[in-house]
JSON list of C-alpha atoms in Angstrom, two decimals:
[
{"chain": "Q", "resi": 233, "resn": "LYS", "atom": "CA", "xyz": [112.89, 105.21, 274.68]},
{"chain": "Q", "resi": 234, "resn": "ALA", "atom": "CA", "xyz": [114.75, 105.08, 277.88]},
{"chain": "Q", "resi": 235, "resn": "ARG", "atom": "CA", "xyz": [118.65, 105.88, 277.18]},
{"chain": "Q", "resi": 236, "resn": "SER", "atom": "CA", "xyz": [121.14, 106.87, 279.40]},
{"chain": "Q", "resi": 237, "resn": "ARG", "atom": "CA", "xyz": [122.89, 110.10, 278.92]},
{"chain": "Q", "resi": 238, "resn": "ALA", "atom": "CA", "xyz": [126.33, 111.46, 279.55]},
{"chain": "Q", "resi": 239, "resn": "GLY", "atom": "CA", "xyz": [127.47, 114.71, 279.98]},
{"chain": "Q", "resi": 240, "resn": "GLY", "atom": "CA", "xyz": [130.69, 116.52, 281.07]},
{"chain": "Q", "resi": 241, "resn": "HIS", "atom": "CA", "xyz": [132.59, 119.61, 280.57]},
{"chain": "Q", "resi": 242, "resn": "PHE", "atom": "CA", "xyz": [136.56, 120.26, 280.40]},
{"chain": "Q", "resi": 243, "resn": "PHE", "atom": "CA", "xyz": [138.59, 122.87, 281.87]},
{"chain": "Q", "resi": 244, "resn": "LEU", "atom": "CA", "xyz": [142.15, 123.91, 282.04]},
{"chain": "Q", "resi": 245, "resn": "SER", "atom": "CA", "xyz": [143.48, 123.99, 285.79]},
{"chain": "Q", "resi": 246, "resn": "THR", "atom": "CA", "xyz": [146.25, 123.31, 288.22]},
{"chain": "Q", "resi": 247, "resn": "ASN", "atom": "CA", "xyz": [147.73, 119.97, 289.09]},
{"chain": "Q", "resi": 248, "resn": "LYS", "atom": "CA", "xyz": [145.81, 119.69, 292.51]},
{"chain": "Q", "resi": 249, "resn": "ASP", "atom": "CA", "xyz": [143.80, 116.86, 294.29]},
{"chain": "Q", "resi": 250, "resn": "SER", "atom": "CA", "xyz": [140.81, 118.94, 293.62]},
{"chain": "Q", "resi": 251, "resn": "PRO", "atom": "CA", "xyz": [141.36, 121.44, 290.87]},
{"chain": "Q", "resi": 252, "resn": "PRO", "atom": "CA", "xyz": [139.55, 124.53, 290.74]},
{"chain": "Q", "resi": 253, "resn": "ASN", "atom": "CA", "xyz": [137.06, 124.84, 287.85]},
{"chain": "Q", "resi": 254, "resn": "ASN", "atom": "CA", "xyz": [137.92, 127.97, 286.18]},
{"chain": "Q", "resi": 255, "resn": "GLY", "atom": "CA", "xyz": [135.71, 127.93, 283.12]},
{"chain": "Q", "resi": 256, "resn": "ALA", "atom": "CA", "xyz": [134.91, 125.21, 280.25]},
{"chain": "Q", "resi": 257, "resn": "ILE", "atom": "CA", "xyz": [136.77, 124.80, 277.31]},
{"chain": "Q", "resi": 258, "resn": "LEU", "atom": "CA", "xyz": [134.59, 122.03, 275.81]},
{"chain": "Q", "resi": 259, "resn": "ASN", "atom": "CA", "xyz": [130.96, 120.86, 276.97]},
{"chain": "Q", "resi": 260, "resn": "ILE", "atom": "CA", "xyz": [129.90, 117.18, 275.71]},
{"chain": "Q", "resi": 261, "resn": "ALA", "atom": "CA", "xyz": [126.27, 116.27, 275.97]},
{"chain": "Q", "resi": 262, "resn": "HIS", "atom": "CA", "xyz": [125.61, 112.77, 274.74]},
{"chain": "Q", "resi": 263, "resn": "ILE", "atom": "CA", "xyz": [123.05, 109.93, 274.42]},
{"chain": "Q", "resi": 264, "resn": "ILE", "atom": "CA", "xyz": [124.44, 106.63, 275.17]},
{"chain": "Q", "resi": 265, "resn": "LYS", "atom": "CA", "xyz": [123.62, 104.42, 272.32]},
{"chain": "Q", "resi": 266, "resn": "HIS", "atom": "CA", "xyz": [123.60, 101.04, 274.14]},
{"chain": "Q", "resi": 267, "resn": "VAL", "atom": "CA", "xyz": [121.27, 99.82, 276.79]},
{"chain": "Q", "resi": 268, "resn": "MET", "atom": "CA", "xyz": [123.03, 99.65, 280.30]},
{"chain": "Q", "resi": 269, "resn": "SER", "atom": "CA", "xyz": [122.22, 97.17, 282.92]},
{"chain": "Q", "resi": 270, "resn": "SER", "atom": "CA", "xyz": [123.01, 99.10, 285.92]},
{"chain": "Q", "resi": 271, "resn": "ALA", "atom": "CA", "xyz": [123.91, 102.93, 287.12]},
{"chain": "Q", "resi": 272, "resn": "THR", "atom": "CA", "xyz": [127.52, 101.84, 287.33]},
{"chain": "Q", "resi": 273, "resn": "GLU", "atom": "CA", "xyz": [127.76, 100.54, 283.64]},
{"chain": "Q", "resi": 274, "resn": "ALA", "atom": "CA", "xyz": [126.07, 103.75, 282.68]},
{"chain": "Q", "resi": 275, "resn": "GLU", "atom": "CA", "xyz": [128.70, 105.83, 284.56]},
{"chain": "Q", "resi": 276, "resn": "LEU", "atom": "CA", "xyz": [131.55, 103.90, 283.18]},
{"chain": "Q", "resi": 277, "resn": "ALA", "atom": "CA", "xyz": [130.12, 104.48, 279.75]},
{"chain": "Q", "resi": 278, "resn": "ALA", "atom": "CA", "xyz": [129.98, 108.23, 280.47]},
{"chain": "Q", "resi": 279, "resn": "LEU", "atom": "CA", "xyz": [133.45, 107.95, 281.82]},
{"chain": "Q", "resi": 280, "resn": "TYR", "atom": "CA", "xyz": [134.81, 106.39, 278.56]},
{"chain": "Q", "resi": 281, "resn": "ILE", "atom": "CA", "xyz": [132.92, 109.09, 276.33]},
{"chain": "Q", "resi": 282, "resn": "MET", "atom": "CA", "xyz": [134.56, 111.72, 278.34]},
{"chain": "Q", "resi": 283, "resn": "ALA", "atom": "CA", "xyz": [138.07, 110.03, 278.33]},
{"chain": "Q", "resi": 284, "resn": "LYS", "atom": "CA", "xyz": [137.93, 109.36, 274.67]},
{"chain": "Q", "resi": 285, "resn": "GLU", "atom": "CA", "xyz": [137.56, 113.12, 274.12]},
{"chain": "Q", "resi": 286, "resn": "ALA", "atom": "CA", "xyz": [139.99, 114.07, 276.62]},
{"chain": "Q", "resi": 287, "resn": "ILE", "atom": "CA", "xyz": [142.67, 112.02, 274.56]},
{"chain": "Q", "resi": 288, "resn": "TYR", "atom": "CA", "xyz": [142.52, 114.65, 271.81]},
{"chain": "Q", "resi": 289, "resn": "VAL", "atom": "CA", "xyz": [142.67, 117.67, 274.28]},
{"chain": "Q", "resi": 290, "resn": "ARG", "atom": "CA", "xyz": [145.56, 115.95, 275.92]},
{"chain": "Q", "resi": 291, "resn": "ILE", "atom": "CA", "xyz": [147.55, 115.37, 272.60]},
{"chain": "Q", "resi": 292, "resn": "ILE", "atom": "CA", "xyz": [146.77, 119.09, 271.47]},
{"chain": "Q", "resi": 293, "resn": "LEU", "atom": "CA", "xyz": [148.13, 120.65, 274.51]},
{"chain": "Q", "resi": 294, "resn": "GLU", "atom": "CA", "xyz": [151.36, 118.37, 274.47]},
{"chain": "Q", "resi": 295, "resn": "GLU", "atom": "CA", "xyz": [151.94, 119.18, 270.79]},
{"chain": "Q", "resi": 296, "resn": "MET", "atom": "CA", "xyz": [151.65, 123.11, 272.14]},
{"chain": "Q", "resi": 297, "resn": "GLY", "atom": "CA", "xyz": [154.42, 122.30, 274.50]},
{"chain": "Q", "resi": 298, "resn": "HIS", "atom": "CA", "xyz": [152.28, 121.81, 277.93]},
{"chain": "Q", "resi": 299, "resn": "THR", "atom": "CA", "xyz": [153.30, 118.55, 279.31]},
{"chain": "Q", "resi": 300, "resn": "GLN", "atom": "CA", "xyz": [150.28, 116.91, 281.07]},
{"chain": "Q", "resi": 301, "resn": "PRO", "atom": "CA", "xyz": [149.93, 115.08, 284.33]},
{"chain": "Q", "resi": 302, "resn": "PRO", "atom": "CA", "xyz": [147.16, 112.50, 284.55]},
{"chain": "Q", "resi": 303, "resn": "THR", "atom": "CA", "xyz": [143.94, 114.21, 283.91]},
{"chain": "Q", "resi": 304, "resn": "PRO", "atom": "CA", "xyz": [141.33, 114.22, 286.74]},
{"chain": "Q", "resi": 305, "resn": "MET", "atom": "CA", "xyz": [137.90, 112.74, 286.07]},
{"chain": "Q", "resi": 306, "resn": "GLN", "atom": "CA", "xyz": [135.25, 113.03, 288.43]},
{"chain": "Q", "resi": 307, "resn": "THR", "atom": "CA", "xyz": [132.06, 110.72, 288.98]},
{"chain": "Q", "resi": 308, "resn": "ASP", "atom": "CA", "xyz": [129.35, 110.53, 291.41]},
{"chain": "Q", "resi": 309, "resn": "ASN", "atom": "CA", "xyz": [128.98, 106.88, 291.11]},
{"chain": "Q", "resi": 310, "resn": "ALA", "atom": "CA", "xyz": [131.18, 105.22, 293.97]},
{"chain": "Q", "resi": 311, "resn": "CYS", "atom": "CA", "xyz": [130.93, 101.68, 292.27]},
{"chain": "Q", "resi": 312, "resn": "ALA", "atom": "CA", "xyz": [132.13, 102.95, 288.87]},
{"chain": "Q", "resi": 313, "resn": "GLU", "atom": "CA", "xyz": [135.21, 104.77, 290.66]},
{"chain": "Q", "resi": 314, "resn": "GLY", "atom": "CA", "xyz": [135.97, 101.66, 292.54]},
{"chain": "Q", "resi": 315, "resn": "VAL", "atom": "CA", "xyz": [135.77, 99.69, 288.99]},
{"chain": "Q", "resi": 316, "resn": "VAL", "atom": "CA", "xyz": [138.17, 101.64, 287.34]},
{"chain": "Q", "resi": 317, "resn": "ASN", "atom": "CA", "xyz": [140.54, 101.99, 290.12]},
{"chain": "Q", "resi": 318, "resn": "SER", "atom": "CA", "xyz": [140.41, 98.22, 290.62]},
{"chain": "Q", "resi": 319, "resn": "LYS", "atom": "CA", "xyz": [138.98, 98.47, 294.16]},
{"chain": "Q", "resi": 320, "resn": "ILE", "atom": "CA", "xyz": [135.89, 96.72, 293.39]},
{"chain": "Q", "resi": 321, "resn": "GLN", "atom": "CA", "xyz": [135.58, 93.65, 291.34]},
{"chain": "Q", "resi": 322, "resn": "PRO", "atom": "CA", "xyz": [132.34, 93.34, 289.78]},
{"chain": "Q", "resi": 323, "resn": "LYS", "atom": "CA", "xyz": [130.58, 89.86, 289.66]},
{"chain": "Q", "resi": 324, "resn": "ARG", "atom": "CA", "xyz": [129.78, 90.09, 285.84]},
{"chain": "Q", "resi": 325, "resn": "THR", "atom": "CA", "xyz": [132.73, 91.67, 284.28]},
{"chain": "Q", "resi": 326, "resn": "LYS", "atom": "CA", "xyz": [132.33, 89.31, 281.41]},
{"chain": "Q", "resi": 327, "resn": "ALA", "atom": "CA", "xyz": [129.17, 90.77, 280.62]},
{"chain": "Q", "resi": 328, "resn": "MET", "atom": "CA", "xyz": [130.50, 94.64, 280.94]},
{"chain": "Q", "resi": 329, "resn": "ASN", "atom": "CA", "xyz": [131.64, 96.13, 277.56]},
{"chain": "Q", "resi": 330, "resn": "MET", "atom": "CA", "xyz": [135.29, 95.66, 276.71]},
{"chain": "Q", "resi": 331, "resn": "ARG", "atom": "CA", "xyz": [135.58, 99.35, 276.08]},
{"chain": "Q", "resi": 332, "resn": "PHE", "atom": "CA", "xyz": [134.96, 100.05, 279.82]},
{"chain": "Q", "resi": 333, "resn": "HIS", "atom": "CA", "xyz": [138.22, 98.09, 280.61]},
{"chain": "Q", "resi": 334, "resn": "TRP", "atom": "CA", "xyz": [140.14, 100.36, 278.46]},
{"chain": "Q", "resi": 335, "resn": "LEU", "atom": "CA", "xyz": [139.70, 103.04, 281.17]},
{"chain": "Q", "resi": 336, "resn": "ARG", "atom": "CA", "xyz": [141.53, 100.78, 283.64]},
{"chain": "Q", "resi": 337, "resn": "ASP", "atom": "CA", "xyz": [144.38, 100.47, 281.33]},
{"chain": "Q", "resi": 338, "resn": "ARG", "atom": "CA", "xyz": [144.44, 104.29, 280.67]},
{"chain": "Q", "resi": 339, "resn": "GLN", "atom": "CA", "xyz": [144.39, 104.75, 284.49]},
{"chain": "Q", "resi": 340, "resn": "CYS", "atom": "CA", "xyz": [147.25, 102.36, 285.06]},
{"chain": "Q", "resi": 341, "resn": "GLN", "atom": "CA", "xyz": [149.14, 104.29, 282.23]},
{"chain": "Q", "resi": 342, "resn": "GLU", "atom": "CA", "xyz": [148.88, 107.52, 284.29]},
{"chain": "Q", "resi": 343, "resn": "GLN", "atom": "CA", "xyz": [146.93, 109.45, 281.70]},
{"chain": "Q", "resi": 344, "resn": "PHE", "atom": "CA", "xyz": [143.88, 109.59, 283.83]},
{"chain": "Q", "resi": 345, "resn": "ARG", "atom": "CA", "xyz": [142.99, 109.87, 287.41]},
{"chain": "Q", "resi": 346, "resn": "ILE", "atom": "CA", "xyz": [139.44, 108.92, 288.38]},
{"chain": "Q", "resi": 347, "resn": "LEU", "atom": "CA", "xyz": [138.09, 110.61, 291.37]},
{"chain": "Q", "resi": 348, "resn": "GLU", "atom": "CA", "xyz": [134.77, 110.23, 293.37]},
{"chain": "Q", "resi": 349, "resn": "THR", "atom": "CA", "xyz": [132.75, 113.52, 293.94]},
{"chain": "Q", "resi": 350, "resn": "ARG", "atom": "CA", "xyz": [131.82, 113.64, 297.37]}
]
């Protein structure tokens, strides 16, 4: 079966526009269960999976006394970054899974900062 895959790694760094990678503290590789209709939708699913895990890391760090700025998340898909940052309004948002709109909400709450890798 053709399935989309999501992968990412988490690392602790400084609060900069382009944070330097100083070694992973958590690696995730995941097969997306649902069939995605486009590359953008697959990237949004991957961002959602990573953001869901990042919430736990953020909570742990805050409980240890380390206040957290918006967590930067990078994607290599300009359309996915545009959808989350509300720069692009897809024609078929009704068909998109509601979980992906959760990313927009968390971005507005300043928990995440979605960036496009150039």
